[in-house]
Amino acid sequence: MNYFSRRKFIKAGSVAGVSALTLTEIVTAAFTEAKAGKITIGQNNTVLFQGDSITDAGRKKDDLNANNTSALGSGYAMIAGSELLFKYPEKSLKVYNKGISGNKVYQLAERWDADCLNQKPDVLSILIGVNDYWHKHDGHYNGTVEIYRNDFKALLERTKKALPTVKLIICEPFAVPDVKSVDKTWYPEFPEYQQAAREMADTFDAAFIPFQSVFDKAVKLAPGVYWTGDGVHPSLAGAQLMAHAWGEVVKG
Amino acid sequence: MNYFSRRKFIKAGSVAGVSALTLTEIVTAAFTEAKAGKITIGQNNTVLFQGDSITDAGRKKDDLNANNTSALGSGYAMIAGSELLFKYPEKSLKVYNKGISGNKVYQLAERWDADCLNQKPDVLSILIGVNDYWHKHDGHYNGTVEIYRNDFKALLERTKKALPTVKLIICEPFAVPDVKSVDKTWYPEFPEYQQAAREMADTFDAAFIPFQSVFDKAVKLAPGVYWTGDGVHPSLAGAQLMAHAWGEVVKG
């Protein structure tokens, strides 16, 4: 059974059961299946979101202040960050977003000193990989899953060396099948990138956010276009879904 | 005991007790005290946020689409709206924001046909009043609390006539004392505007969001400047606090 027919089978077999659950329960269920560990937010912690356009989400690059709405953009990082600030007011957190549209993992590496290591984050969340596949798929980039895996591994080794106590969150790159840019030609190759991201989480003892499972469950409650306009970038509903999922791995 | 000395007394007497509670519990407590009713979100409902700059929050005025991040700005309306879209994916909601910076209640009235009645909202949330007081306080406007009350009443009568089944949410205008623009000179006059807003909720059988109680409780966990930069406009943490409070009056 290939990916698409398996999905159809899952849909047909479980919609009735799933719709009895709330989406919050569904998000939690995705984590239970993924056996994801949690990270603890400490006093005065600096929290840094890193990634591509999904993280960037139109942030104002010249606003260098922590916790500022415009500096955090208007995507999942802003919503998840504001939830942290709401939930832990006594911890004096500093939340930053340094995602940049279009980035692949090697482009994170190019700006890693300035945009990560020098920021000295206590909590570092990385969502990277969809462009590593997508740009290759569309003929704009000559990478492979091996390059993605090796570059990601080198980036994380460098991070752990500079910041030995950093608490890592690795986010699974995701795509919503049958929506605009994402069609059958993404499979089975794109999931190899997802597998590589999951390996990074295991290897570096990071919390892992199974975004693909989260979106796979969400499309049972509303169509894919409700959660993403192009299959890759979340809608506002999708950004809130991601923020809820992100919040699942963090405790006070 | 005047407003400020009473606040200090409450602070000194209850910080230890309060800090044992989470902020979510505190938000809920504010509602229990206010005995606020809830409104039910229905299938295909249109939800409209109306108000001043706090609601506006930099929204793109030429984006007329429902549920779009840029059309909803980056304040409490965007966060509360995204939470609705996340929580009720099966309801096919349409969320709009038509707040405009600087508005007082008479300015809502001037644009009410186009920006409210013609939108035919099923759920209408209004946060208005801080400018009605603030602009007068600063000598830019010649209004009184009677004008605010009468204009607000006329606006709601007009709304109920055009949209008899609309589900109303009246938000309490709020200010955070001792932060920048908000000093002792706001008291006891500003609370009269808050009282008028509360009367509107009672008169028109609206759900009421006691934002002042919510912020009063929040400043026991982090200083006022954590929640608002100028005493009036919420920070990102304050916007999420407001969104949580807003979400308390809505059920599926």
Short mmCIF file of C-alpha atoms in Angstrom, two decimals:
data_model
loop_
_atom_site.label_atom_id
_atom_site.label_comp_id
_atom_site.label_asym_id
_atom_site.label_seq_id
_atom_site.Cartn_x
_atom_site.Cartn_y
_atom_site.Cartn_z
CA MET A 1 0.00 0.00 0.00
CA ASN A 2 1.58 3.30 -0.97
CA TYR A 3 1.44 6.53 1.01
CA PHE A 4 -1.63 7.94 -0.71
CA SER A 5 -3.75 4.80 -0.63
CA ARG A 6 -2.77 4.22 3.00
CA ARG A 7 -3.91 7.74 3.81
CA LYS A 8 -7.25 7.13 2.12
CA PHE A 9 -7.67 3.91 4.08
CA ILE A 10 -6.90 5.67 7.35
CA LYS A 11 -9.36 8.44 6.47
CA ALA A 12 -12.17 6.07 5.56
CA GLY A 13 -11.63 3.90 8.58
CA SER A 14 -11.29 6.44 11.32
CA VAL A 15 -13.13 9.68 10.65
CA ALA A 16 -16.07 8.72 12.81
CA GLY A 17 -13.84 7.82 15.72
CA VAL A 18 -11.62 10.85 15.38
CA SER A 19 -14.39 13.42 15.14
CA ALA A 20 -15.49 12.53 18.65
CA LEU A 21 -12.17 13.91 19.92
CA THR A 22 -11.33 17.58 20.20
CA LEU A 23 -8.38 18.86 18.25
CA THR A 24 -6.50 19.47 21.48
CA GLU A 25 -6.86 15.78 22.31
CA ILE A 26 -5.72 14.92 18.80
CA VAL A 27 -2.59 17.05 19.14
CA THR A 28 -1.83 15.34 22.43
CA ALA A 29 -2.39 11.94 20.83
CA ALA A 30 0.17 12.72 18.12
CA PHE A 31 2.75 13.24 20.86
CA THR A 32 1.88 10.10 22.74
CA GLU A 33 2.43 8.13 19.53
CA ALA A 34 5.73 9.93 18.91
CA LYS A 35 6.87 9.31 22.51
CA ALA A 36 8.24 12.85 22.51
CA GLY A 37 10.29 14.08 25.45
CA LYS A 38 9.69 17.46 27.05
CA ILE A 39 12.00 20.33 27.80
CA THR A 40 11.82 22.52 30.89
CA ILE A 41 11.73 26.30 30.59
CA GLY A 42 13.89 27.91 33.27
CA GLN A 43 14.12 31.31 34.93
CA ASN A 44 15.44 34.08 32.61
CA ASN A 45 15.67 31.65 29.70
CA THR A 46 16.28 32.90 26.18
CA VAL A 47 14.11 31.03 23.66
CA LEU A 48 15.12 31.13 19.99
CA PHE A 49 13.04 29.99 17.02
CA GLN A 50 15.06 29.14 13.91
CA GLY A 51 14.00 28.03 10.47
CA ASP A 52 12.66 29.11 7.08
CA SER A 53 9.62 31.08 5.89
CA ILE A 54 7.24 29.09 8.08
CA THR A 55 9.13 30.36 11.12
CA ASP A 56 9.93 33.81 9.65
CA ALA A 57 6.26 34.58 8.89
CA GLY A 58 6.92 38.19 7.92
CA ARG A 59 8.93 39.20 11.00
CA LYS A 60 10.54 42.65 10.98
CA LYS A 61 14.23 41.85 10.59
CA ASP A 62 15.44 45.17 12.02
CA ASP A 63 13.49 44.79 15.27
CA LEU A 64 16.04 43.18 17.57
CA ASN A 65 13.97 43.37 20.75
CA ALA A 66 12.89 40.27 22.61
CA ASN A 67 9.18 39.51 22.94
CA ASN A 68 8.08 42.11 20.37
CA THR A 69 5.19 41.16 18.15
CA SER A 70 6.73 42.55 14.96
CA ALA A 71 10.09 40.91 15.72
CA LEU A 72 8.38 37.54 16.07
CA GLY A 73 6.34 37.71 12.85
CA SER A 74 2.80 36.43 12.67
CA GLY A 75 3.20 32.67 12.47
CA TYR A 76 3.52 29.75 14.87
CA ALA A 77 6.64 31.22 16.52
CA MET A 78 4.78 34.40 17.46
CA ILE A 79 1.77 32.50 18.75
CA ALA A 80 3.83 29.87 20.60
CA GLY A 81 6.10 32.60 21.99
CA SER A 82 3.18 34.67 23.23
CA GLU A 83 1.75 31.58 24.88
CA LEU A 84 5.05 31.05 26.74
CA LEU A 85 5.04 34.70 27.86
CA PHE A 86 1.43 34.33 29.01
CA LYS A 87 1.99 31.05 30.80
CA TYR A 88 5.26 31.85 32.57
CA PRO A 89 5.16 35.59 33.43
CA GLU A 90 7.35 35.04 36.48
CA LYS A 91 10.20 33.53 34.45
CA SER A 92 11.26 36.76 32.65
CA LEU A 93 11.69 34.92 29.35
CA LYS A 94 13.24 36.45 26.27
CA VAL A 95 11.77 35.11 23.03
CA TYR A 96 13.41 35.67 19.63
CA ASN A 97 12.70 34.55 16.07
CA LYS A 98 15.50 34.36 13.52
CA GLY A 99 13.80 32.35 10.80
CA ILE A 100 14.50 33.48 7.22
CA SER A 101 12.33 32.70 4.21
CA GLY A 102 13.74 30.26 1.70
CA ASN A 103 16.40 28.85 4.02
CA LYS A 104 17.73 25.32 3.69
CA VAL A 105 19.91 23.75 6.36
CA TYR A 106 23.19 24.90 4.78
CA GLN A 107 21.90 28.48 4.87
CA LEU A 108 21.25 28.19 8.58
CA ALA A 109 24.88 27.08 8.91
CA GLU A 110 26.09 30.17 7.03
CA ARG A 111 24.49 32.54 9.53
CA TRP A 112 24.65 30.33 12.63
CA ASP A 113 27.25 32.30 14.61
CA ALA A 114 25.37 35.59 14.37
CA ASP A 115 21.83 34.26 14.37
CA CYS A 116 22.12 31.46 16.88
CA LEU A 117 25.34 30.85 18.84
CA ASN A 118 25.96 34.51 19.70
CA GLN A 119 22.35 34.78 20.92
CA LYS A 120 23.19 32.13 23.53
CA PRO A 121 19.72 30.57 23.61
CA ASP A 122 18.79 28.32 26.52
CA VAL A 123 16.02 26.81 24.41
CA LEU A 124 16.55 26.41 20.66
CA SER A 125 13.77 25.32 18.34
CA ILE A 126 14.61 24.44 14.73
CA LEU A 127 12.21 23.78 11.86
CA ILE A 128 14.17 23.18 8.66
CA GLY A 129 13.98 20.81 5.72
CA VAL A 130 10.98 21.47 3.53
CA ASN A 131 13.00 23.73 1.19
CA ASP A 132 15.87 21.21 1.15
CA TYR A 133 13.41 18.89 -0.56
CA TRP A 134 11.02 21.32 -2.29
CA HIS A 135 13.69 23.41 -4.06
CA LYS A 136 15.31 20.21 -5.29
CA HIS A 137 11.94 18.85 -6.44
CA ASP A 138 11.33 22.06 -8.40
CA GLY A 139 14.82 22.00 -9.94
CA HIS A 140 16.21 25.04 -8.11
CA TYR A 141 18.64 23.16 -5.89
CA ASN A 142 20.91 20.21 -6.26
CA GLY A 143 20.74 18.72 -2.74
CA THR A 144 19.99 15.21 -1.51
CA VAL A 145 18.66 13.74 1.70
CA GLU A 146 22.25 12.73 2.57
CA ILE A 147 23.38 16.35 2.27
CA TYR A 148 20.44 17.43 4.44
CA ARG A 149 21.22 14.82 7.07
CA ASN A 150 24.96 15.51 7.12
CA ASP A 151 24.60 19.29 7.16
CA PHE A 152 21.95 19.12 9.89
CA LYS A 153 24.15 16.80 11.96
CA ALA A 154 27.16 19.10 11.58
CA LEU A 155 25.03 22.10 12.55
CA LEU A 156 23.81 20.39 15.70
CA GLU A 157 27.29 19.17 16.67
CA ARG A 158 28.56 22.72 16.30
CA THR A 159 25.62 23.95 18.39
CA LYS A 160 26.19 21.43 21.19
CA LYS A 161 29.89 22.30 21.26
CA ALA A 162 29.25 26.04 21.61
CA LEU A 163 26.19 25.66 23.85
CA PRO A 164 26.59 22.37 25.76
CA THR A 165 23.51 22.91 27.97
CA VAL A 166 21.15 24.15 25.26
CA LYS A 167 17.71 22.52 25.33
CA LEU A 168 16.93 21.49 21.77
CA ILE A 169 13.59 21.18 20.02
CA ILE A 170 13.64 19.65 16.54
CA CYS A 171 10.47 20.23 14.54
CA GLU A 172 9.47 17.76 11.85
CA PRO A 173 9.27 19.32 8.39
CA PHE A 174 5.77 18.68 7.06
CA ALA A 175 3.66 18.90 3.94
CA VAL A 176 -0.08 18.55 3.46
CA PRO A 177 -0.75 16.19 0.53
CA ASP A 178 -3.24 17.16 -2.18
CA VAL A 179 -2.91 20.89 -1.48
CA LYS A 180 -1.50 23.04 -4.33
CA SER A 181 2.28 22.50 -4.36
CA VAL A 182 2.20 19.10 -2.67
CA ASP A 183 1.27 16.20 -4.94
CA LYS A 184 2.16 12.53 -5.37
CA THR A 185 5.58 13.37 -6.78
CA TRP A 186 6.68 14.35 -3.23
CA TYR A 187 6.42 10.68 -2.17
CA PRO A 188 8.21 8.59 -1.11
CA GLU A 189 11.19 10.99 -1.18
CA PHE A 190 10.00 13.80 1.09
CA PRO A 191 9.37 11.46 4.06
CA GLU A 192 13.08 10.51 3.94
CA TYR A 193 13.84 14.11 4.98
CA GLN A 194 11.32 13.81 7.79
CA GLN A 195 12.99 10.58 8.91
CA ALA A 196 16.36 12.36 8.92
CA ALA A 197 14.95 15.15 11.13
CA ARG A 198 13.59 12.55 13.53
CA GLU A 199 17.03 10.87 13.64
CA MET A 200 18.55 14.25 14.58
CA ALA A 201 16.17 14.51 17.52
CA ASP A 202 17.13 11.01 18.69
CA THR A 203 20.87 11.54 18.18
CA PHE A 204 20.98 14.91 19.95
CA ASP A 205 18.51 14.08 22.70
CA ALA A 206 16.15 16.78 21.51
CA ALA A 207 12.42 17.11 22.02
CA PHE A 208 10.71 16.28 18.74
CA ILE A 209 7.55 17.87 17.37
CA PRO A 210 5.77 15.44 15.02
CA PHE A 211 4.16 18.13 12.85
CA GLN A 212 3.34 15.64 10.09
CA SER A 213 1.22 13.52 12.43
CA VAL A 214 -0.41 16.66 13.77
CA PHE A 215 -1.42 17.88 10.29
CA ASP A 216 -2.41 14.34 9.21
CA LYS A 217 -4.84 14.26 12.12
CA ALA A 218 -6.06 17.83 11.56
CA VAL A 219 -7.09 17.13 7.93
CA LYS A 220 -9.59 14.62 9.26
CA LEU A 221 -11.50 17.53 10.84
CA ALA A 222 -11.20 20.15 8.07
CA PRO A 223 -9.81 20.00 4.52
CA GLY A 224 -6.09 20.50 3.88
CA VAL A 225 -6.66 24.03 2.49
CA TYR A 226 -8.10 25.03 5.86
CA TRP A 227 -4.70 24.42 7.43
CA THR A 228 -2.40 25.56 4.60
CA GLY A 229 -2.85 27.57 1.42
CA ASP A 230 -0.14 25.85 -0.60
CA GLY A 231 0.52 22.59 1.22
CA VAL A 232 3.62 23.99 2.93
CA HIS A 233 2.87 27.36 4.58
CA PRO A 234 0.27 27.21 7.35
CA SER A 235 -2.85 29.32 7.35
CA LEU A 236 -3.71 31.18 10.54
CA ALA A 237 -5.57 28.08 11.72
CA GLY A 238 -2.50 26.01 10.83
CA ALA A 239 -0.18 28.38 12.69
CA GLN A 240 -2.30 28.05 15.84
CA LEU A 241 -2.33 24.26 15.37
CA MET A 242 1.49 24.33 15.19
CA ALA A 243 1.72 26.59 18.24
CA HIS A 244 -0.43 24.16 20.24
CA ALA A 245 1.78 21.28 19.13
CA TRP A 246 4.91 23.23 19.98
CA GLY A 247 3.55 24.03 23.43
CA GLU A 248 3.10 20.31 24.10
CA VAL A 249 6.84 19.72 24.47
CA VAL A 250 7.46 22.54 26.92
CA LYS A 251 6.90 22.50 30.65
CA GLY A 252 7.58 25.03 33.42
CA MET B 1 -9.30 54.02 50.70
CA ASN B 2 -8.75 55.34 47.16
CA TYR B 3 -8.11 53.22 44.08
CA PHE B 4 -4.33 53.30 44.29
CA SER B 5 -4.01 52.58 48.01
CA ARG B 6 -6.58 49.79 47.70
CA ARG B 7 -4.51 48.26 44.90
CA LYS B 8 -1.38 48.38 47.03
CA PHE B 9 -3.23 46.72 49.88
CA ILE B 10 -4.50 43.96 47.61
CA LYS B 11 -1.00 43.47 46.25
CA ALA B 12 0.65 43.25 49.65
CA GLY B 13 -2.02 40.98 51.04
CA SER B 14 -2.38 38.45 48.29
CA VAL B 15 0.76 37.97 46.22
CA ALA B 16 1.73 34.82 48.08
CA GLY B 17 -1.71 33.30 47.62
CA VAL B 18 -2.01 34.30 43.99
CA SER B 19 1.37 33.03 42.89
CA ALA B 20 0.29 29.50 43.74
CA LEU B 21 -2.27 29.74 40.95
CA THR B 22 -1.48 29.54 37.26
CA LEU B 23 -2.41 32.48 35.09
CA THR B 24 -5.02 30.35 33.35
CA GLU B 25 -6.70 29.73 36.71
CA ILE B 26 -6.49 33.45 37.43
CA VAL B 27 -8.19 34.35 34.15
CA THR B 28 -10.94 31.86 34.93
CA ALA B 29 -11.30 33.33 38.43
CA ALA B 30 -11.83 36.81 36.98
CA PHE B 31 -14.82 35.45 35.06
CA THR B 32 -16.30 33.61 37.99
CA GLU B 33 -16.23 36.88 39.94
CA ALA B 34 -17.79 38.75 37.01
CA LYS B 35 -20.49 36.07 36.62
CA ALA B 36 -20.03 36.39 32.87
CA GLY B 37 -22.38 34.56 30.52
CA LYS B 38 -21.10 32.58 27.55
CA ILE B 39 -22.01 32.68 23.90
CA THR B 40 -22.22 29.65 21.64
CA ILE B 41 -20.36 29.56 18.32
CA GLY B 42 -22.51 27.98 15.63
CA GLN B 43 -21.92 26.33 12.27
CA ASN B 44 -20.79 28.76 9.51
CA ASN B 45 -20.77 31.66 11.97
CA THR B 46 -19.21 34.99 11.03
CA VAL B 47 -17.24 36.45 13.93
CA LEU B 48 -16.44 40.17 13.87
CA PHE B 49 -14.03 42.02 16.15
CA GLN B 50 -14.67 45.75 16.45
CA GLY B 51 -12.85 48.47 18.33
CA ASP B 52 -9.88 50.84 18.36
CA SER B 53 -6.11 50.42 18.03
CA ILE B 54 -6.02 47.57 20.56
CA THR B 55 -8.27 45.57 18.23
CA ASP B 56 -6.76 46.96 14.99
CA ALA B 57 -3.20 45.97 15.95
CA GLY B 58 -1.74 46.84 12.55
CA ARG B 59 -4.20 44.87 10.42
CA LYS B 60 -3.96 45.30 6.65
CA LYS B 61 -7.06 47.33 5.85
CA ASP B 62 -7.20 46.30 2.17
CA ASP B 63 -7.19 42.58 2.94
CA LEU B 64 -10.89 41.76 2.99
CA ASN B 65 -10.52 37.99 3.31
CA ALA B 66 -11.81 36.10 6.30
CA ASN B 67 -9.32 34.24 8.52
CA ASN B 68 -6.25 35.86 6.97
CA THR B 69 -3.42 36.66 9.34
CA SER B 70 -2.67 40.09 7.87
CA ALA B 71 -6.38 41.00 7.78
CA LEU B 72 -6.64 40.21 11.50
CA GLY B 73 -3.57 42.20 12.61
CA SER B 74 -1.26 40.92 15.30
CA GLY B 75 -3.12 41.59 18.51
CA TYR B 76 -5.67 39.81 20.70
CA ALA B 77 -8.21 39.59 17.84
CA MET B 78 -5.75 37.67 15.68
CA ILE B 79 -4.74 35.34 18.50
CA ALA B 80 -8.31 34.80 19.75
CA GLY B 81 -9.50 34.32 16.15
CA SER B 82 -6.81 31.76 15.38
CA GLU B 83 -7.73 29.90 18.55
CA LEU B 84 -11.36 29.72 17.39
CA LEU B 85 -10.25 28.42 13.99
CA PHE B 86 -8.04 25.83 15.70
CA LYS B 87 -10.67 24.74 18.20
CA TYR B 88 -13.67 24.51 15.85
CA PRO B 89 -12.33 23.40 12.45
CA GLU B 90 -15.60 21.66 11.61
CA LYS B 91 -17.65 24.86 12.00
CA SER B 92 -16.32 26.67 8.87
CA LEU B 93 -16.06 29.97 10.76
CA LYS B 94 -15.29 33.30 9.12
CA VAL B 95 -13.33 35.66 11.36
CA TYR B 96 -12.94 39.38 10.58
CA ASN B 97 -11.36 42.35 12.33
CA LYS B 98 -12.58 45.88 11.62
CA GLY B 99 -10.96 47.74 14.51
CA ILE B 100 -9.49 51.16 13.63
CA SER B 101 -6.83 52.98 15.63
CA GLY B 102 -7.94 56.03 17.55
CA ASN B 103 -11.66 55.23 17.39
CA LYS B 104 -14.11 56.37 20.02
CA VAL B 105 -17.66 55.06 20.17
CA TYR B 106 -19.08 57.83 17.94
CA GLN B 107 -16.54 56.89 15.27
CA LEU B 108 -17.73 53.29 15.33
CA ALA B 109 -21.24 54.69 14.75
CA GLU B 110 -20.06 56.65 11.70
CA ARG B 111 -18.82 53.51 9.94
CA TRP B 112 -21.22 50.99 11.47
CA ASP B 113 -23.27 50.19 8.35
CA ALA B 114 -20.24 49.31 6.23
CA ASP B 115 -18.00 47.88 8.92
CA CYS B 116 -20.52 45.97 10.97
CA LEU B 117 -24.17 45.67 9.93
CA ASN B 118 -23.45 44.88 6.27
CA GLN B 119 -20.98 42.19 7.41
CA LYS B 120 -23.91 40.43 9.10
CA PRO B 121 -21.88 38.97 11.96
CA ASP B 122 -23.35 36.13 14.02
CA VAL B 123 -20.91 36.95 16.81
CA LEU B 124 -19.92 40.58 17.40
CA SER B 125 -17.19 41.52 19.88
CA ILE B 126 -16.73 45.22 20.74
CA LEU B 127 -13.88 46.78 22.71
CA ILE B 128 -14.34 50.55 22.83
CA GLY B 129 -13.96 53.29 25.40
CA VAL B 130 -10.35 53.90 26.36
CA ASN B 131 -9.99 56.68 23.77
CA ASP B 132 -13.34 58.18 24.82
CA TYR B 133 -11.68 58.83 28.16
CA TRP B 134 -8.00 59.15 27.20
CA HIS B 135 -8.46 61.73 24.42
CA LYS B 136 -10.61 63.81 26.76
CA HIS B 137 -8.02 63.47 29.54
CA ASP B 138 -5.32 64.70 27.17
CA GLY B 139 -7.44 67.62 25.93
CA HIS B 140 -8.01 66.31 22.38
CA TYR B 141 -11.71 65.55 22.76
CA ASN B 142 -14.64 67.12 24.50
CA GLY B 143 -16.63 64.00 25.47
CA THR B 144 -18.10 62.87 28.77
CA VAL B 145 -19.05 59.52 30.25
CA GLU B 146 -22.71 60.37 29.51
CA ILE B 147 -21.91 60.86 25.83
CA TYR B 148 -20.01 57.55 25.83
CA ARG B 149 -22.89 55.73 27.53
CA ASN B 150 -25.59 57.26 25.30
CA ASP B 151 -23.67 56.77 22.06
CA PHE B 152 -22.80 53.18 22.99
CA LYS B 153 -26.44 52.47 23.89
CA ALA B 154 -27.67 53.94 20.58
CA LEU B 155 -25.08 51.90 18.68
CA LEU B 156 -26.20 48.67 20.34
CA GLU B 157 -29.91 49.43 19.84
CA ARG B 158 -29.19 50.01 16.16
CA THR B 159 -27.22 46.77 16.04
CA LYS B 160 -29.97 44.70 17.71
CA LYS B 161 -32.56 46.19 15.35
CA ALA B 162 -30.55 45.28 12.23
CA LEU B 163 -29.25 41.96 13.58
CA PRO B 164 -31.81 40.69 16.13
CA THR B 165 -30.09 37.35 16.67
CA VAL B 166 -26.50 38.63 16.89
CA LYS B 167 -24.52 37.21 19.80
CA LEU B 168 -22.84 40.15 21.52
CA ILE B 169 -19.58 40.28 23.43
CA ILE B 170 -18.81 43.55 25.22
CA CYS B 171 -15.20 43.91 26.31
CA GLU B 172 -14.33 46.08 29.29
CA PRO B 173 -12.02 48.97 28.40
CA PHE B 174 -8.97 48.70 30.63
CA ALA B 175 -5.86 50.55 31.74
CA VAL B 176 -2.84 49.37 33.69
CA PRO B 177 -2.08 51.89 36.45
CA ASP B 178 1.47 53.16 36.99
CA VAL B 179 2.54 52.37 33.42
CA LYS B 180 3.55 55.39 31.26
CA SER B 181 0.32 57.09 30.12
CA VAL B 182 -1.80 55.83 32.99
CA ASP B 183 -1.36 57.69 36.28
CA LYS B 184 -3.48 58.76 39.25
CA THR B 185 -5.22 61.46 37.20
CA TRP B 186 -7.20 58.67 35.43
CA TYR B 187 -9.03 57.90 38.69
CA PRO B 188 -11.82 57.93 39.67
CA GLU B 189 -13.11 59.10 36.26
CA PHE B 190 -11.91 56.29 33.96
CA PRO B 191 -13.69 53.53 35.95
CA GLU B 192 -16.97 55.34 35.25
CA TYR B 193 -16.46 54.45 31.56
CA GLN B 194 -15.79 50.85 32.56
CA GLN B 195 -19.00 50.83 34.59
CA ALA B 196 -20.90 52.17 31.55
CA ALA B 197 -19.51 49.34 29.37
CA ARG B 198 -20.59 46.81 31.99
CA GLU B 199 -24.09 48.33 32.00
CA MET B 200 -24.23 47.89 28.22
CA ALA B 201 -23.48 44.19 28.63
CA ASP B 202 -26.27 43.84 31.21
CA THR B 203 -28.77 45.88 29.20
CA PHE B 204 -28.17 44.09 25.92
CA ASP B 205 -27.72 40.61 27.37
CA ALA B 206 -24.15 40.41 26.10
CA ALA B 207 -21.28 38.30 27.31
CA PHE B 208 -18.88 40.57 29.21
CA ILE B 209 -15.10 40.29 29.30
CA PRO B 210 -13.76 41.82 32.52
CA PHE B 211 -10.39 42.84 31.08
CA GLN B 212 -9.64 45.17 34.00
CA SER B 213 -9.89 42.32 36.52
CA VAL B 214 -7.79 40.14 34.23
CA PHE B 215 -4.98 42.72 34.01
CA ASP B 216 -5.28 43.54 37.74
CA LYS B 217 -4.62 39.89 38.47
CA ALA B 218 -1.87 39.56 35.86
CA VAL B 219 0.18 42.43 37.39
CA LYS B 220 0.52 40.34 40.53
CA LEU B 221 2.63 37.87 38.53
CA ALA B 222 4.71 40.27 36.40
CA PRO B 223 5.04 44.07 36.40
CA GLY B 224 2.59 46.22 34.43
CA VAL B 225 5.17 46.93 31.71
CA TYR B 226 5.33 43.19 31.00
CA TRP B 227 1.69 43.33 29.89
CA THR B 228 1.56 46.77 28.26
CA GLY B 229 4.14 49.27 27.04
CA ASP B 230 2.11 52.40 27.68
CA GLY B 231 -0.60 51.32 30.10
CA VAL B 232 -3.17 51.03 27.31
CA HIS B 233 -1.81 48.96 24.42
CA PRO B 234 -1.01 45.35 25.29
CA SER B 235 2.40 43.80 24.74
CA LEU B 236 2.53 40.41 23.03
CA ALA B 237 2.15 38.79 26.47
CA GLY B 238 -0.81 41.11 27.11
CA ALA B 239 -2.40 40.26 23.76
CA GLN B 240 -2.21 36.54 24.57
CA LEU B 241 -3.64 37.25 28.05
CA MET B 242 -6.55 39.07 26.38
CA ALA B 243 -7.05 36.26 23.87
CA HIS B 244 -7.26 33.73 26.70
CA ALA B 245 -9.79 35.92 28.51
CA TRP B 246 -11.79 36.37 25.30
CA GLY B 247 -11.82 32.61 24.73
CA GLU B 248 -13.37 32.10 28.17
CA VAL B 249 -16.78 33.47 27.06
CA VAL B 250 -17.05 31.32 23.95
CA LYS B 251 -18.21 27.72 23.78
CA GLY B 252 -18.80 25.35 20.88
#
